[in-house]
Coordinates of C-alpha atoms in Angstrom, one line a residue:
M24 CA -55.4 15.8 129.3
E25 CA -54.9 19.6 129.2
G26 CA -53.8 21.4 126.1
V27 CA -50.6 20.1 124.6
S28 CA -48.3 22.6 123.0
N29 CA -45.4 22.0 120.6
T30 CA -43.0 24.8 119.6
G31 CA -44.8 27.2 117.3
L32 CA -48.2 25.5 117.7
P33 CA -51.1 26.7 119.8
P34 CA -52.5 24.9 122.9
L35 CA -55.2 22.4 122.2
P36 CA -58.7 22.1 123.8
S37 CA -58.9 20.1 127.0
S38 CA -59.8 16.4 126.4
D39 CA -60.6 15.8 130.0
R40 CA -64.1 17.2 129.9
P41 CA -66.4 15.0 127.9
D42 CA -69.4 17.0 128.9
T43 CA -68.2 20.0 126.9
A44 CA -67.4 17.8 123.9
A45 CA -70.9 16.3 124.1
R46 CA -72.6 19.7 124.3
L47 CA -70.5 20.9 121.4
R48 CA -71.4 17.9 119.3
D49 CA -75.1 18.4 120.0
A50 CA -74.8 22.0 118.9
L51 CA -72.9 21.1 115.7
L52 CA -75.5 18.5 114.8
G53 CA -78.4 20.9 115.7
A54 CA -77.0 23.4 113.1
S55 CA -76.6 20.7 110.5
F56 CA -72.8 21.0 110.6
T57 CA -72.5 17.6 108.9
A58 CA -71.1 16.3 105.7
D59 CA -74.6 16.4 104.1
G60 CA -75.3 19.8 105.6
L61 CA -72.1 21.3 104.2
L62 CA -72.8 19.8 100.7
E63 CA -76.3 21.4 100.7
L64 CA -75.0 24.8 101.9
L65 CA -71.9 25.1 99.8
G66 CA -72.8 23.2 96.7
A67 CA -70.6 20.5 95.2
P68 CA -67.9 22.7 93.6
A69 CA -67.2 24.7 96.8
Y70 CA -67.4 21.5 99.0
A71 CA -64.9 19.8 96.7
A72 CA -62.6 22.9 96.8
L73 CA -62.5 22.7 100.6
A74 CA -61.1 19.2 100.3
R75 CA -58.3 20.7 98.3
S76 CA -57.8 23.4 100.9
E77 CA -59.1 26.1 98.5
T78 CA -61.4 28.4 100.5
V79 CA -62.5 31.2 98.2
P80 CA -65.7 29.3 97.0
A81 CA -66.6 28.6 100.6
F82 CA -66.2 32.2 101.6
R83 CA -68.5 33.2 98.8
A84 CA -71.1 30.7 99.9
T85 CA -71.1 31.8 103.6
R86 CA -71.8 35.5 103.4
G87 CA -75.0 35.2 105.4
D88 CA -75.5 34.8 109.1
T89 CA -77.2 31.4 109.5
P90 CA -75.9 29.1 112.3
L91 CA -74.4 26.8 109.7
E92 CA -72.6 29.6 107.9
T93 CA -71.3 30.8 111.3
L94 CA -69.8 27.4 112.0
V95 CA -68.2 27.1 108.6
R96 CA -66.5 30.5 109.1
L97 CA -65.4 29.5 112.6
F98 CA -64.1 26.0 112.2
L99 CA -63.4 25.4 108.5
L100 CA -62.3 28.9 107.3
Q101 CA -60.8 29.8 110.7
Q102 CA -62.1 33.3 110.7
P103 CA -62.9 35.6 113.7
V104 CA -66.6 35.6 114.3
P105 CA -68.5 38.0 116.6
H106 CA -69.0 36.5 120.1
A107 CA -72.8 37.2 120.0
R108 CA -73.2 35.2 116.8
V109 CA -71.3 32.2 118.1
A110 CA -73.3 32.4 121.4
D111 CA -76.5 31.8 119.4
V112 CA -75.1 28.5 118.1
L113 CA -72.6 27.1 120.6
P114 CA -72.1 26.8 124.4
V115 CA -69.6 29.6 124.0
G116 CA -68.7 29.9 127.7
A117 CA -67.8 26.2 128.0
C118 CA -66.0 26.3 124.7
L119 CA -63.9 29.3 125.8
E120 CA -63.2 27.7 129.2
D121 CA -62.1 24.4 127.7
G122 CA -60.0 25.9 124.9
W123 CA -62.1 25.1 121.8
L124 CA -62.4 28.8 121.2
V125 CA -60.3 31.8 122.2
R126 CA -61.1 35.5 122.2
A127 CA -59.8 37.6 119.3
G128 CA -59.9 41.3 119.2
A129 CA -62.8 43.3 120.3
G130 CA -65.8 41.0 120.7
D131 CA -64.7 38.2 118.4
V132 CA -63.8 34.6 119.0
T133 CA -61.8 32.1 116.9
A134 CA -61.4 28.4 116.9
T135 CA -58.2 26.8 118.2
V136 CA -58.5 23.6 116.0
D137 CA -60.0 22.6 112.7
V138 CA -63.2 20.6 113.2
R139 CA -64.4 18.9 110.0
P140 CA -67.5 16.9 109.5
Y141 CA -66.9 13.4 108.3
G142 CA -69.6 11.0 107.1
G143 CA -69.0 7.7 108.8
P144 CA -70.4 4.3 107.8
A145 CA -74.2 3.8 108.3
D146 CA -74.7 7.5 107.9
E147 CA -73.0 8.4 111.2
D148 CA -72.0 12.0 111.7
W149 CA -68.4 12.2 112.9
F150 CA -66.0 15.1 113.4
I151 CA -62.3 15.0 112.7
V152 CA -60.1 17.4 114.7
S153 CA -56.8 18.6 113.3
D154 CA -54.5 21.6 113.6
L155 CA -55.6 24.8 112.1
G156 CA -55.0 24.9 108.3
C157 CA -54.1 21.2 108.2
A158 CA -57.5 19.5 107.6
V159 CA -56.3 17.8 104.5
G160 CA -52.8 16.4 104.0
G161 CA -50.8 17.0 100.8
A162 CA -52.8 20.2 99.9
G163 CA -49.9 22.5 99.0
G164 CA -48.2 22.3 102.3
I165 CA -50.6 24.7 104.1
G166 CA -49.4 24.7 107.7
S167 CA -47.6 21.4 107.4
A168 CA -44.1 22.7 107.6
H169 CA -44.3 22.9 111.4
E170 CA -42.7 20.0 113.4
G171 CA -45.4 18.2 115.4
V172 CA -48.4 19.4 113.4
V173 CA -51.3 17.0 113.2
L174 CA -53.1 16.7 109.8
G175 CA -56.7 15.8 109.2
V176 CA -58.2 13.3 106.8
G177 CA -56.6 13.1 103.4
G178 CA -56.7 10.6 100.5
A179 CA -54.3 8.2 102.2
S180 CA -56.5 8.1 105.4
T181 CA -59.7 7.4 103.5
T182 CA -58.0 4.8 101.3
L183 CA -56.8 2.8 104.4
A184 CA -60.2 3.1 106.1
G185 CA -61.8 1.8 102.9
I186 CA -59.6 -1.3 102.5
T187 CA -59.7 -2.3 106.2
V188 CA -61.5 -5.6 107.0
R189 CA -64.5 -4.6 109.2
T190 CA -65.4 -7.9 111.0
P191 CA -66.3 -7.7 114.7
V192 CA -63.1 -8.2 116.8
A193 CA -62.0 -8.1 120.4
S194 CA -59.0 -5.8 119.9
A195 CA -57.7 -3.4 117.3
L196 CA -54.5 -1.3 117.2
D197 CA -54.2 2.0 115.3
L198 CA -50.4 2.5 115.0
G199 CA -49.5 6.1 114.3
T200 CA -53.0 7.4 114.8
G201 CA -52.5 11.0 113.8
S202 CA -55.9 12.7 114.1
G203 CA -57.6 9.4 115.0
I204 CA -59.6 8.5 111.9
Q205 CA -58.6 4.8 111.9
A206 CA -59.2 4.5 115.6
L207 CA -62.6 6.1 115.1
H208 CA -63.6 3.5 112.5
A209 CA -62.3 0.7 114.7
T210 CA -64.5 1.7 117.6
R211 CA -67.5 0.5 115.5
H212 CA -66.4 -3.1 115.4
A213 CA -63.7 -3.6 118.0
T214 CA -64.4 -4.1 121.7
R215 CA -61.0 -2.6 122.7
V216 CA -59.1 0.0 120.6
T217 CA -55.5 1.0 121.3
A218 CA -54.0 4.0 119.4
T219 CA -50.3 4.9 119.5
D220 CA -48.3 7.8 118.2
V221 CA -44.8 9.2 118.7
N222 CA -46.3 12.7 118.8
P223 CA -48.2 13.4 122.0
R224 CA -50.1 16.2 120.2
A225 CA -51.6 13.5 117.9
L226 CA -52.8 11.4 120.8
H227 CA -54.5 14.5 122.3
I228 CA -56.2 15.3 119.0
T229 CA -57.3 11.7 118.7
A230 CA -59.0 11.9 122.1
L231 CA -60.8 15.0 120.8
T232 CA -61.9 13.4 117.6
L233 CA -63.3 10.4 119.4
A234 CA -65.1 12.5 122.1
L235 CA -66.6 14.9 119.5
S236 CA -67.7 12.0 117.4
G237 CA -69.5 10.4 120.3
A238 CA -67.3 7.3 120.1
P239 CA -65.8 5.3 123.0
A240 CA -62.5 6.4 124.3
A241 CA -59.4 4.6 123.1
D242 CA -56.3 3.4 125.1
L243 CA -53.8 6.1 124.0
R244 CA -50.1 5.3 124.2
E245 CA -47.1 7.4 123.2
G246 CA -44.2 5.8 121.4
S247 CA -42.7 4.7 118.1
L248 CA -43.9 1.6 116.1
F249 CA -44.6 -1.3 118.5
A250 CA -42.6 0.1 121.4
P251 CA -45.7 1.1 123.4
I252 CA -47.2 -2.5 123.0
R253 CA -46.4 -5.1 125.6
A254 CA -44.7 -8.3 124.4
D255 CA -47.7 -10.4 125.5
E256 CA -50.3 -8.3 123.8
K257 CA -52.0 -9.6 120.6
Y258 CA -54.5 -7.9 118.3
D259 CA -57.1 -9.1 115.9
L260 CA -56.7 -6.0 113.7
I261 CA -53.7 -3.7 113.2
V262 CA -53.9 -0.7 111.0
S263 CA -51.4 2.0 110.2
N264 CA -51.0 4.9 107.9
P265 CA -47.4 5.4 109.0
P266 CA -44.9 8.2 108.2
F267 CA -43.9 6.3 105.1
V268 CA -42.2 9.0 103.1
I269 CA -38.7 8.1 102.0
S270 CA -36.7 11.2 102.7
P271 CA -33.3 12.3 103.9
G272 CA -33.7 12.9 107.7
A273 CA -36.9 13.2 109.7
R274 CA -37.9 16.9 109.4
L275 CA -41.7 16.4 109.7
T276 CA -43.1 13.9 112.2
Y277 CA -46.4 13.4 110.4
R278 CA -44.7 12.0 107.3
D279 CA -41.0 11.3 107.8
G280 CA -40.2 8.1 109.6
G281 CA -36.6 8.9 110.5
M282 CA -35.2 5.5 109.3
G283 CA -33.1 5.1 106.1
G284 CA -34.9 4.4 102.9
D285 CA -38.0 2.2 103.3
D286 CA -36.8 0.7 106.6
L287 CA -39.7 2.0 108.6
C288 CA -42.3 0.3 106.5
R289 CA -40.2 -2.9 106.3
T290 CA -39.8 -2.9 110.1
L291 CA -43.5 -2.3 110.6
V292 CA -44.5 -5.1 108.4
Q293 CA -42.0 -7.6 109.7
E294 CA -42.8 -6.9 113.4
A295 CA -46.6 -7.0 112.9
G296 CA -46.6 -10.8 112.6
E297 CA -45.7 -11.2 116.3
R298 CA -48.4 -8.8 117.4
L299 CA -51.3 -10.5 115.5
G300 CA -53.6 -13.1 117.0
D301 CA -54.5 -16.2 115.0
G302 CA -56.6 -15.2 112.0
G303 CA -55.9 -11.5 112.6
F304 CA -55.3 -8.9 109.9
A305 CA -52.7 -6.2 109.7
Q306 CA -53.2 -3.5 107.0
F307 CA -50.9 -0.7 106.1
L308 CA -50.2 2.0 103.5
A309 CA -46.5 2.1 102.5
N310 CA -43.8 3.3 100.2
W311 CA -41.1 1.1 98.9
Q312 CA -37.9 1.6 97.0
H313 CA -37.4 0.3 93.4
V314 CA -33.6 -0.4 93.5
E315 CA -31.4 -0.8 90.5
G316 CA -30.8 -4.5 89.7
E317 CA -33.5 -5.7 92.2
D318 CA -37.0 -7.0 91.6
W319 CA -39.3 -4.8 93.7
Q320 CA -41.7 -7.7 94.1
D321 CA -38.9 -9.8 95.6
R322 CA -38.1 -6.9 97.9
L323 CA -41.6 -6.9 99.3
R324 CA -41.9 -10.6 99.6
S325 CA -38.9 -10.5 101.9
W326 CA -40.8 -8.3 104.3
V327 CA -43.6 -10.7 105.0
P328 CA -43.3 -12.3 108.4
R329 CA -43.5 -16.0 109.0
G330 CA -46.9 -17.6 109.5
C331 CA -48.7 -14.8 107.6
D332 CA -50.4 -14.7 104.2
A333 CA -50.0 -11.4 102.4
W334 CA -51.6 -9.5 99.6
I335 CA -49.5 -6.5 98.5
V336 CA -50.9 -4.2 95.8
Q337 CA -48.7 -1.5 94.2
R338 CA -51.0 1.3 93.2
E339 CA -48.6 3.9 91.9
V340 CA -44.9 4.3 90.9
Q341 CA -43.0 7.7 90.7
D342 CA -39.5 8.3 89.5
V343 CA -37.3 9.9 92.2
S344 CA -37.7 13.4 90.7
Q345 CA -41.5 13.3 90.8
Y346 CA -41.4 11.8 94.3
T347 CA -39.1 14.5 95.6
E348 CA -41.2 17.3 94.1
L349 CA -44.4 15.9 95.5
W350 CA -43.1 15.9 99.1
L351 CA -41.2 19.2 98.9
R352 CA -44.4 20.8 97.8
D353 CA -46.3 19.0 100.5
A354 CA -44.1 20.8 103.0
G355 CA -44.6 24.1 101.2
D356 CA -40.8 24.3 100.4
H357 CA -41.6 25.5 96.9
R358 CA -43.0 28.7 98.3
G359 CA -39.9 29.6 100.3
D360 CA -36.3 30.6 99.4
T361 CA -35.4 29.3 96.0
A362 CA -31.8 28.4 96.9
Q363 CA -33.0 26.5 100.0
Y364 CA -35.6 24.6 97.9
R365 CA -32.9 23.6 95.3
A366 CA -30.6 22.5 98.1
R367 CA -33.3 20.3 99.6
Y368 CA -34.2 18.9 96.2
D369 CA -30.5 18.1 95.7
A370 CA -30.2 16.4 99.1
W371 CA -33.2 14.1 98.3
L372 CA -31.6 13.1 94.9
D373 CA -28.3 12.5 96.6
E374 CA -29.9 10.1 99.1
F375 CA -31.7 8.2 96.3
E376 CA -28.5 8.0 94.2
A377 CA -26.5 6.6 97.2
R378 CA -29.1 3.9 97.7
G379 CA -29.4 3.0 94.0
V380 CA -33.1 4.0 94.1
K381 CA -34.6 4.7 90.7
A382 CA -38.3 5.0 91.7
V383 CA -40.7 4.7 94.6
G384 CA -43.8 2.6 94.8
F385 CA -46.9 3.3 96.8
G386 CA -49.6 0.8 97.8
W387 CA -51.4 -1.4 100.3
I388 CA -50.0 -4.2 102.3
T389 CA -52.4 -6.7 104.0
L390 CA -51.2 -9.5 106.3
R391 CA -53.4 -12.3 107.7
K392 CA -52.0 -14.5 110.5
S393 CA -52.8 -17.9 109.0
G394 CA -50.1 -20.0 110.6
A395 CA -49.9 -21.9 107.3
D396 CA -46.8 -24.0 106.6
L397 CA -46.8 -22.6 103.0
P398 CA -48.2 -19.1 103.3
S399 CA -49.7 -17.4 100.2
V400 CA -47.9 -14.2 99.2
T401 CA -49.4 -12.2 96.4
V402 CA -47.5 -9.2 95.1
E403 CA -49.1 -7.4 92.2
E404 CA -49.3 -4.1 90.4
W405 CA -52.9 -2.7 90.0
P406 CA -53.0 1.0 89.1
H407 CA -56.5 0.9 87.8
P408 CA -59.7 2.3 89.4
V409 CA -61.3 0.2 92.2
E410 CA -64.6 0.4 94.1
Q411 CA -64.2 1.5 97.7
P412 CA -64.9 0.3 100.3
L413 CA -62.8 -2.8 99.7
G414 CA -62.8 -4.4 103.1
D415 CA -65.2 -7.2 102.2
T416 CA -63.2 -7.8 99.0
V417 CA -59.9 -8.1 101.0
R418 CA -61.5 -10.5 103.5
A419 CA -63.0 -12.6 100.7
H420 CA -59.6 -12.8 99.0
F421 CA -58.1 -14.6 102.0
E422 CA -61.1 -16.8 102.4
R423 CA -60.7 -18.0 98.8
L424 CA -57.0 -18.6 99.5
D425 CA -57.9 -20.8 102.4
H426 CA -60.2 -22.8 100.2
L427 CA -57.6 -23.3 97.4
R428 CA -55.0 -24.3 99.9
A429 CA -57.3 -26.9 101.4
H430 CA -58.2 -28.5 98.1
D431 CA -55.8 -30.4 95.8
D432 CA -56.8 -30.7 92.2
A433 CA -59.0 -33.8 92.8
A434 CA -60.9 -32.0 95.6
L435 CA -61.1 -28.8 93.5
L436 CA -62.8 -30.8 90.7
A437 CA -65.3 -32.2 93.2
A438 CA -66.1 -28.7 94.5
R439 CA -68.8 -26.4 93.3
F440 CA -68.4 -22.7 92.2
K441 CA -70.5 -19.8 91.2
L442 CA -69.8 -16.8 89.1
A443 CA -69.2 -13.7 91.2
A444 CA -71.8 -10.9 91.0
E445 CA -71.6 -8.4 88.2
V446 CA -68.9 -10.2 86.1
V447 CA -69.4 -9.7 82.4
Q448 CA -67.9 -11.4 79.4
E449 CA -66.4 -9.4 76.5
Q450 CA -65.4 -10.8 73.1
V451 CA -62.5 -9.0 71.4
G452 CA -61.8 -9.3 67.7
L453 CA -62.0 -7.7 64.3
P454 CA -65.4 -6.5 63.2
G455 CA -67.3 -9.2 61.2
A456 CA -64.9 -12.0 62.3
E457 CA -66.7 -15.3 62.9
D458 CA -64.7 -16.0 66.1
P459 CA -63.3 -13.6 68.6
E460 CA -59.5 -13.3 69.0
H461 CA -59.9 -13.6 72.7
V462 CA -62.5 -13.5 75.5
V463 CA -62.2 -11.3 78.6
L464 CA -64.0 -11.6 81.9
R465 CA -64.4 -8.3 83.6
Q466 CA -65.5 -7.4 87.2
N467 CA -67.7 -4.4 87.7
R468 CA -67.3 -4.5 91.5
G469 CA -64.4 -4.6 94.0
M470 CA -61.0 -4.6 92.3
R471 CA -62.6 -4.4 88.9
R472 CA -60.2 -6.9 87.4
A473 CA -60.2 -8.1 83.8
T474 CA -58.6 -11.3 82.7
R475 CA -58.3 -13.1 79.4
V476 CA -59.7 -16.7 79.3
D477 CA -59.8 -19.4 76.6
T478 CA -62.9 -21.1 75.4
I479 CA -62.9 -23.6 78.2
G480 CA -62.5 -21.0 80.9
A481 CA -65.2 -18.8 79.4
G482 CA -67.6 -21.8 79.1
F483 CA -66.8 -23.0 82.6
A484 CA -67.4 -19.5 84.2
G485 CA -70.6 -19.1 82.2
V486 CA -72.3 -22.2 83.6
S487 CA -70.9 -22.1 87.1
D488 CA -74.0 -21.4 89.2
G489 CA -73.2 -23.6 92.2
T490 CA -75.3 -26.6 91.2
M491 CA -72.8 -28.8 89.6
S492 CA -69.2 -29.8 90.5
A493 CA -66.3 -28.4 88.5
G494 CA -65.6 -31.9 87.2
R495 CA -69.1 -32.5 85.9
I496 CA -69.0 -29.1 84.1
L497 CA -65.7 -30.0 82.5
D498 CA -67.0 -33.4 81.4
A499 CA -70.0 -31.6 79.7
I500 CA -67.7 -29.1 78.0
A501 CA -65.5 -31.9 76.8
Q502 CA -68.5 -33.7 75.3
L503 CA -69.7 -30.6 73.6
L504 CA -66.3 -29.8 72.1
G505 CA -65.3 -33.4 71.3
E506 CA -62.3 -33.3 73.6
D507 CA -60.9 -36.0 75.9
P508 CA -62.5 -35.4 79.3
V509 CA -59.5 -36.9 81.1
V510 CA -57.1 -34.4 79.4
L511 CA -59.5 -31.5 80.0
R512 CA -59.7 -32.4 83.7
D513 CA -55.9 -32.6 83.9
R514 CA -55.2 -29.2 82.3
T515 CA -58.0 -27.0 83.6
P516 CA -57.5 -26.8 87.4
A517 CA -54.8 -24.2 87.1
Q518 CA -57.1 -21.9 85.2
I519 CA -59.9 -22.5 87.8
R520 CA -57.5 -21.7 90.6
L521 CA -56.6 -18.4 89.0
L522 CA -60.2 -17.4 88.5
V523 CA -61.0 -18.3 92.1
E524 CA -57.9 -16.4 93.4
Q525 CA -58.8 -13.3 91.5
G526 CA -62.4 -13.3 92.6
F527 CA -64.2 -14.2 89.3
L528 CA -65.4 -17.5 90.8
E529 CA -66.6 -18.1 94.4
P530 CA -66.5 -21.5 96.2
V531 CA -69.9 -22.8 97.2
R532 CA -69.5 -24.2 100.7

């Protein structure tokens, strides 16, 4: 695949010569051009500033002539570097021939793409390729106002990678691959990886990302949503960080889906069910509208396809003015003509007003193809800090749902449970009071939930170590408190189910 060029964007390196990518990778690793190497060279403040697309600290930290400083100047700061210095570090002839570098002025070379070290799981050293000046999305609109531009890894990308279930699977689909970060992660645990994008430049850059990271090649297909996927193809894992921004029109491919309102996200979720194999997961980031007179949770429940369980978490809500300002700044519109900025701002608000939209939510959507007659659909708001990666937490959530669905109350009381790791109990009340006003169980891992429980719930959780059935524990509590054991067995299963669903208690199988 020779260099792809969109209007206003430079040609890309060739992706048809894996030997050059392999030699380049070896050279980068040999110079410690890795996430750890950069942190050691730049220091934490300058390294963090680079993630915000602020380059001055990195310039100050790379005033020497070591191989690593040369690579930072070349690939991260996109500065011309003397040919002789680069030749000491990289196979410069091959990189020039294949388009990774181009000549600039008298005796200098520059990079044609941004190459950014990325620390993969198990301490793997990966490299994410993106268009120049676009290593991080949402960083003040640097370079991102060009149609067809391909961004690197931003917060949304790493969030999706962190929540994705990472069990070994036969097939995985990265829909709207962008720079290829989700496809790269999938190559570690999927036998076959398919990556799609409506932008051919993104597919080319994904091929570069995979090759430079030493990962297997993916099946790259051009097209929108599921159009490139055959009707008979099923996947065990589908992931997508789609162009979910709710905007008037489709000015920027990387973020604007081109459908009205949140229709792109709705369509993506609804059509995923037919593409999942039995037991498969589909995981997305999405925006959704909060419409006047409509429950946003009901709106999202209506998206869930038949035969799928769902867990939908709203992480953030912005009013339409905040949302408009965020994405106009993302495109750099605030830096241009003031009248044009105000006109675009007005057009966004007109669109929201016409649709009755008062706010926009952002969050995660996970589907699991269960085939259940009565699927479980959980829609919740959780804006609090969580512990990434959450892939195991997501998988365990659906496993617990299966257990609860398979056990009626009698079977639930015959089952055994254990308190999840790192759950603590807090007693809340006035200082000096003999009894607490209420008791709170708090998780220190995963979703880091907190839930209020009564005396029975706290006592049950405290002694659940997997050795006794739930019913026997309740009988012991009833005897201790002088309560009727039959009444206690009758009214407690609902509380046990909630504690299991939220991950405070784990079934012992």
